[in-house]
XYZ file of N, CA and C in Angstrom:
447
model
N -43.820 3.225 1.197
C -43.364 2.975 0.060
C -41.910 3.438 -0.066
N -42.729 4.937 0.511
C -41.839 5.985 0.646
C -40.491 5.935 1.853
N -40.779 4.883 2.691
C -39.931 4.724 4.055
C -38.975 4.084 3.810
N -39.728 3.010 2.922
C -38.589 1.940 2.507
C -37.421 2.069 1.866
N -37.760 3.240 0.868
C -36.922 3.845 -0.149
C -35.873 4.576 0.400
N -36.339 5.241 1.657
C -35.923 6.157 2.417
C -34.627 5.614 3.466
N -34.769 4.442 4.117
C -34.133 3.663 4.876
C -33.292 3.152 3.970
N -33.433 2.877 2.932
C -32.533 2.015 1.844
C -31.277 3.209 1.625
N -31.767 4.020 1.211
C -30.703 5.280 0.932
C -30.158 5.894 2.132
N -30.282 5.802 3.368
C -29.854 6.150 4.636
C -28.820 4.985 4.840
N -29.239 3.692 4.501
C -28.107 2.992 4.635
C -26.956 3.215 3.512
N -27.316 3.120 2.980
C -25.978 3.575 1.373
C -25.404 4.530 1.759
N -25.690 5.496 2.435
C -24.836 6.909 2.593
C -24.562 6.904 3.754
N -24.948 5.959 4.663
C -24.083 5.781 5.980
C -23.195 4.562 5.628
N -23.376 3.623 4.895
C -22.429 2.653 4.763
C -20.874 3.090 3.808
N -20.793 3.985 2.952
C -20.086 4.456 2.007
C -18.631 5.200 3.186
N -18.868 6.165 3.900
C -18.107 6.462 4.657
C -16.915 4.986 5.117
N -17.757 4.660 5.546
C -16.988 3.651 6.468
C -16.378 2.648 5.601
N -17.219 2.062 4.403
C -16.223 1.592 3.177
C -15.020 2.064 2.614
N -15.026 3.762 2.628
C -13.960 4.596 2.674
C -13.265 4.554 3.220
N -12.980 4.124 4.313
C -12.115 4.429 5.579
C -11.225 2.825 5.861
N -11.759 1.840 5.126
C -11.587 0.348 5.062
C -9.687 0.319 4.081
N -9.990 1.360 3.607
C -8.705 1.354 2.573
C -7.446 1.967 3.301
N -6.343 1.090 3.047
C -4.929 1.299 3.803
C -4.385 2.720 3.212
N -3.727 3.291 3.999
C -2.960 4.481 3.212
C -1.658 4.306 3.190
N -0.961 4.433 1.400
C 0.117 3.849 1.533
C 0.898 5.546 1.114
N 1.819 5.607 1.594
C 2.684 6.373 1.203
C 4.156 6.391 0.409
N 4.484 7.070 -0.257
C 5.607 6.986 -1.276
C 6.278 8.388 -1.137
N 7.299 7.979 -0.135
C 8.478 9.245 0.016
C 9.296 9.597 -0.889
N 9.704 10.148 -1.420
C 10.784 10.086 -2.235
C 11.846 11.239 -2.623
N 13.131 11.082 -2.851
C 13.959 12.484 -3.428
C 13.710 12.237 -4.633
N 13.851 14.029 -4.896
C 13.455 13.936 -6.555
C 14.325 13.077 -7.642
N 16.047 13.219 -7.121
C 16.333 12.485 -7.899
C 17.103 10.923 -7.669
N 15.817 10.399 -6.887
C 16.393 9.266 -6.580
C 16.359 8.280 -7.565
N 17.361 7.336 -7.427
C 17.450 6.237 -7.897
C 16.378 5.060 -8.071
N 15.629 5.153 -6.748
C 15.119 4.303 -7.035
C 13.217 4.395 -7.265
N 13.227 5.658 -7.347
C 11.941 6.265 -8.063
C 11.734 5.689 -8.963
N 12.733 5.815 -10.631
C 12.211 4.949 -11.804
C 12.018 3.813 -11.397
N 12.693 3.033 -10.335
C 12.454 1.554 -10.440
C 11.302 1.026 -10.149
N 10.573 1.692 -9.001
C 9.227 1.498 -8.439
C 8.395 2.331 -9.012
N 8.429 3.000 -10.338
C 7.675 3.404 -11.644
C 7.581 2.391 -11.977
N 8.944 2.000 -12.946
C 8.666 0.807 -13.958
C 8.114 -0.570 -13.275
N 8.854 -0.968 -11.935
C 8.248 -2.051 -11.569
C 7.156 -2.422 -11.208
N 6.519 -1.714 -10.168
C 5.271 -1.278 -9.354
C 3.983 -0.502 -10.221
N 4.286 0.597 -10.732
C 2.776 1.365 -10.965
C 2.795 1.476 -12.651
N 3.834 0.747 -13.072
C 3.365 0.509 -14.786
C 2.914 -1.292 -14.991
N 3.069 -1.668 -14.013
C 2.408 -3.468 -13.821
C 0.916 -3.146 -14.057
N 0.460 -3.538 -14.669
C -0.915 -3.903 -14.688
C -1.624 -4.272 -13.852
N -0.971 -5.438 -13.428
C -2.024 -6.152 -12.117
C -1.790 -5.441 -11.058
N -0.532 -4.974 -10.578
C -0.025 -4.296 -9.239
C -0.904 -3.112 -9.154
N -1.151 -1.729 -10.258
C -1.668 -1.005 -10.639
C -3.157 -1.382 -10.093
N -3.794 -2.090 -10.443
C -5.105 -2.487 -10.562
C -5.314 -2.413 -9.104
N -4.657 -3.637 -8.342
C -4.604 -3.850 -6.954
C -4.355 -2.723 -5.899
N -3.472 -1.619 -6.179
C -3.355 -0.415 -5.400
C -4.503 0.284 -5.798
N -5.137 0.948 -6.958
C -6.004 1.566 -6.906
C -7.320 0.973 -6.265
N -7.580 -0.355 -6.251
C -8.566 -0.802 -5.624
C -8.520 -0.972 -4.025
N -7.533 -1.197 -3.743
C -7.206 -1.521 -2.002
C -6.594 -0.284 -1.379
N -5.738 0.262 -1.924
C -5.354 1.352 -1.153
C -5.478 2.846 -1.452
N -5.642 4.082 -0.669
C -5.402 5.668 -0.833
C -3.798 5.449 -1.068
N -3.593 5.668 -2.470
C -1.743 6.016 -2.299
C -1.443 7.147 -2.972
N -0.836 7.379 -2.106
C -0.040 9.240 -1.969
C 1.375 8.541 -2.291
N 1.840 9.833 -3.324
C 3.553 9.801 -3.710
C 4.148 11.192 -3.337
N 4.747 11.375 -2.286
C 5.046 12.572 -1.725
C 6.493 13.121 -1.919
N 7.094 13.903 -2.251
C 8.602 14.181 -2.690
C 9.306 14.956 -1.021
N 10.416 14.644 -0.584
C 10.671 14.605 0.482
C 10.779 16.185 0.827
N 11.363 16.988 0.265
C 11.547 18.298 0.269
C 10.181 19.153 0.403
N 9.023 18.869 0.145
C 7.862 19.814 -0.039
C 7.333 19.683 1.723
N 6.262 20.471 1.625
C 5.208 20.688 3.187
C 4.519 19.552 3.345
N 4.175 18.919 2.420
C 3.402 17.951 2.389
C 4.126 16.550 3.379
N 5.498 16.287 2.836
C 6.291 15.690 3.340
C 6.657 15.693 4.990
N 6.801 17.225 5.018
C 7.334 17.800 6.557
C 6.317 17.252 7.286
N 4.741 17.636 6.962
C 3.204 17.372 7.791
C 3.386 15.826 8.301
N 3.246 14.998 7.106
C 3.600 13.662 7.178
C 4.538 13.396 8.143
N 5.818 13.325 8.065
C 6.482 13.058 8.688
C 6.414 13.375 10.203
N 6.141 14.530 10.295
C 5.823 15.227 11.911
C 4.272 14.558 12.450
N 3.380 13.842 11.623
C 1.864 13.612 11.913
C 2.423 11.864 12.673
N 3.104 11.142 11.932
C 3.578 10.174 12.250
C 5.114 9.538 12.896
N 5.386 11.006 13.314
C 6.950 10.693 14.000
C 7.458 9.531 13.225
N 8.082 9.934 12.318
C 9.061 8.831 11.583
C 9.991 9.981 11.283
N 11.677 9.286 10.515
C 12.381 10.252 10.144
C 12.374 10.248 8.463
N 12.837 11.491 8.543
C 12.447 11.988 7.047
C 13.287 11.271 6.188
N 12.850 9.516 5.821
C 13.795 8.849 4.870
C 12.658 8.541 3.806
N 13.708 8.212 2.785
C 12.860 7.989 1.363
C 12.425 6.332 1.731
N 11.243 6.080 1.523
C 10.358 5.091 1.998
C 9.178 4.547 1.472
N 8.410 3.387 1.572
C 7.151 3.296 1.309
C 6.141 2.959 2.695
N 5.892 3.349 3.194
C 5.032 3.160 4.260
C 3.512 3.113 4.268
N 3.031 1.582 5.101
C 1.559 1.369 4.963
C 0.899 1.668 6.417
N -0.141 2.403 6.153
C -0.526 2.801 7.644
C -2.132 2.611 7.565
N -2.108 2.564 8.585
C -3.914 2.059 9.380
C -4.394 3.776 9.362
N -5.599 4.442 8.837
C -5.493 5.578 9.094
C -6.789 6.008 9.539
N -7.234 4.675 10.486
C -8.310 5.186 11.152
C -7.498 5.024 12.824
N -6.310 4.389 12.761
C -5.857 4.280 13.786
C -4.547 5.198 14.016
N -4.070 5.489 12.674
C -2.504 6.313 12.349
C -1.599 5.625 12.465
N -1.449 4.243 13.111
C -0.490 3.339 13.349
C 0.295 2.885 11.921
N 1.431 2.457 11.764
C 2.400 2.510 10.536
C 2.048 0.774 10.800
N 1.445 0.526 10.007
C 1.904 -1.053 9.586
C 3.206 -1.579 9.411
N 3.488 -1.424 8.368
C 5.220 -1.911 8.037
C 5.650 -0.674 7.221
N 7.090 -0.359 7.323
C 7.667 0.681 6.321
C 8.929 -0.176 5.660
N 8.929 0.216 4.535
C 10.106 -0.201 3.789
C 11.205 0.763 3.322
N 11.860 0.925 3.569
C 12.928 1.865 3.274
C 14.360 1.268 2.391
N 14.246 0.027 2.331
C 15.458 -0.525 1.330
C 14.901 -0.559 -0.003
N 14.777 0.353 -0.722
C 13.981 0.271 -2.036
C 14.689 -0.189 -2.906
N 15.979 -1.018 -2.598
C 17.057 -1.636 -4.045
C 16.083 -2.623 -4.529
N 15.180 -3.136 -3.980
C 14.313 -4.583 -4.129
C 13.062 -4.267 -4.612
N 12.405 -3.522 -5.377
C 11.173 -3.058 -5.835
C 9.910 -4.538 -5.597
N 10.675 -5.568 -6.108
C 9.725 -7.136 -5.640
C 9.238 -6.959 -4.543
N 10.066 -6.481 -3.393
C 9.585 -6.595 -2.005
C 8.077 -5.416 -1.657
N 8.285 -4.348 -2.189
C 7.796 -3.286 -2.094
C 5.893 -3.872 -3.244
N 6.485 -4.778 -3.880
C 5.374 -5.464 -4.544
C 4.372 -6.726 -4.091
N 5.635 -7.084 -3.229
C 4.690 -8.514 -2.580
C 4.503 -7.836 -1.025
N 4.689 -6.504 -0.629
C 4.265 -5.869 0.595
C 2.405 -5.597 0.020
N 2.589 -5.253 -1.117
C 1.195 -4.677 -1.815
C 0.261 -5.858 -1.390
N 0.657 -6.594 -2.173
C -0.207 -7.890 -2.168
C -0.075 -8.419 -0.903
N 0.415 -8.167 0.004
C 0.177 -8.832 1.159
C -0.888 -7.553 1.792
N -1.048 -6.340 1.759
C -1.714 -5.811 2.948
C -2.929 -5.578 1.889
N -2.883 -5.754 0.696
C -3.976 -5.814 -0.587
C -5.291 -6.924 -0.122
N -4.610 -8.022 0.065
C -5.146 -9.563 0.612
C -5.816 -9.673 1.823
N -5.049 -7.919 3.035
C -5.520 -8.316 3.959
C -5.005 -9.059 4.957
N -3.969 -9.542 4.824
C -3.088 -10.870 5.666
C -2.802 -10.503 6.658
N -2.885 -9.009 6.976
C -2.217 -8.469 8.321
C -3.448 -8.621 9.114
N -4.702 -8.395 8.814
C -5.903 -8.957 9.396
C -5.979 -10.904 10.493
N -5.410 -11.441 9.027
C -5.385 -13.145 9.362
C -4.179 -13.391 10.202
N -3.767 -11.893 10.863
C -2.212 -13.124 11.487
C -1.385 -13.731 11.028
N -1.095 -13.111 9.886
C -0.069 -13.791 9.174
C 0.944 -12.674 9.137
N 2.309 -12.883 9.760
C 2.992 -11.832 9.970
C 4.086 -11.641 8.646
N 4.277 -9.921 8.434
C 4.710 -10.004 7.070
C 6.166 -10.230 6.606
N 6.997 -10.065 7.840
C 8.708 -10.466 7.895
C 8.393 -12.175 7.059
N 7.720 -12.584 7.455
C 7.238 -14.334 7.396
C 6.871 -14.492 5.996
N 5.888 -14.065 5.495
C 5.336 -13.595 4.184
C 6.427 -12.693 2.904
N 6.910 -11.712 3.164
C 8.401 -11.503 2.584
C 9.243 -12.772 2.389
N 9.620 -13.166 3.619
C 10.590 -14.546 3.412
C 10.280 -15.479 2.514
N 8.775 -16.178 2.310
C 8.473 -16.977 1.280
C 8.281 -16.504 0.396
N 7.680 -15.415 -0.169
C 7.863 -14.648 -1.355
C 8.758 -14.407 -2.108
N 10.073 -14.147 -1.036
C 11.306 -14.294 -1.858
C 11.625 -15.387 -2.427
N 11.643 -16.246 -1.225
C 11.732 -17.657 -1.467
C 11.808 -18.132 -2.987
N 9.905 -17.797 -3.423
C 9.901 -18.755 -4.430
C 10.031 -17.814 -5.774
N 10.221 -16.280 -5.437
C 10.997 -15.515 -6.426
C 9.747 -15.131 -7.148
N 8.562 -14.643 -5.685
C 7.778 -13.778 -6.718
C 7.929 -12.003 -6.870
N 7.440 -12.036 -8.072
C 7.772 -10.786 -8.512
C 8.752 -10.929 -9.239
N 10.061 -11.491 -8.923
C 11.259 -11.637 -9.831
C 11.001 -11.896 -11.482
N 9.812 -13.038 -11.375
C 9.302 -13.144 -12.989
C 7.943 -12.547 -13.446
N 7.962 -12.560 -14.362
C 6.731 -12.316 -14.940
C 5.087 -13.045 -14.998
N 5.441 -13.492 -14.383
C 3.780 -14.277 -13.867
C 2.671 -13.731 -12.612
N 1.469 -13.448 -12.613
C 0.598 -12.701 -12.062
C 0.187 -13.273 -10.810
N 0.415 -14.532 -11.105
C -0.306 -15.258 -9.832
C 0.902 -16.010 -8.887
N 2.089 -15.160 -8.548
C 3.155 -15.484 -7.632
C 2.797 -14.765 -6.325
N 1.848 -15.375 -5.489
C 1.889 -14.821 -4.378
C 1.120 -16.019 -3.446
N 1.617 -16.059 -2.056
C 0.804 -17.033 -1.432
C 0.329 -17.007 -0.292
N -0.384 -18.043 0.349
C -1.408 -18.036 1.183
C -2.950 -18.329 0.270
């Protein structure tokens, strides 16, 4: 009986790190006085539905560009020090998508929806998804079920 309990506990403890790495890393690089910062906070972070998705599906980091963390991030992933949202696969370190045009927060919201539903693993192109989502006006209206596929 003790062996069975030990095997079950060992299985749980060994599976926890693999589940933790399933979450994509999402990094929002921003300038201190950025006009996009307020839009992103208001349209995405304060949206109850999106905030729940972000917390459940992503390891989300918000980094100010002038800090040492930002310099380390830029150096590690070999990107330009430009304001944007970056979706990164932590196991490979590959940037899956980078969004540097933050004038449309709904585009960022649609990408959150796209990556949280793991559509990139199903072979659905993110640009095609964004085109279709913008065509129906997803996240431009206050409707929680404005997503595709």
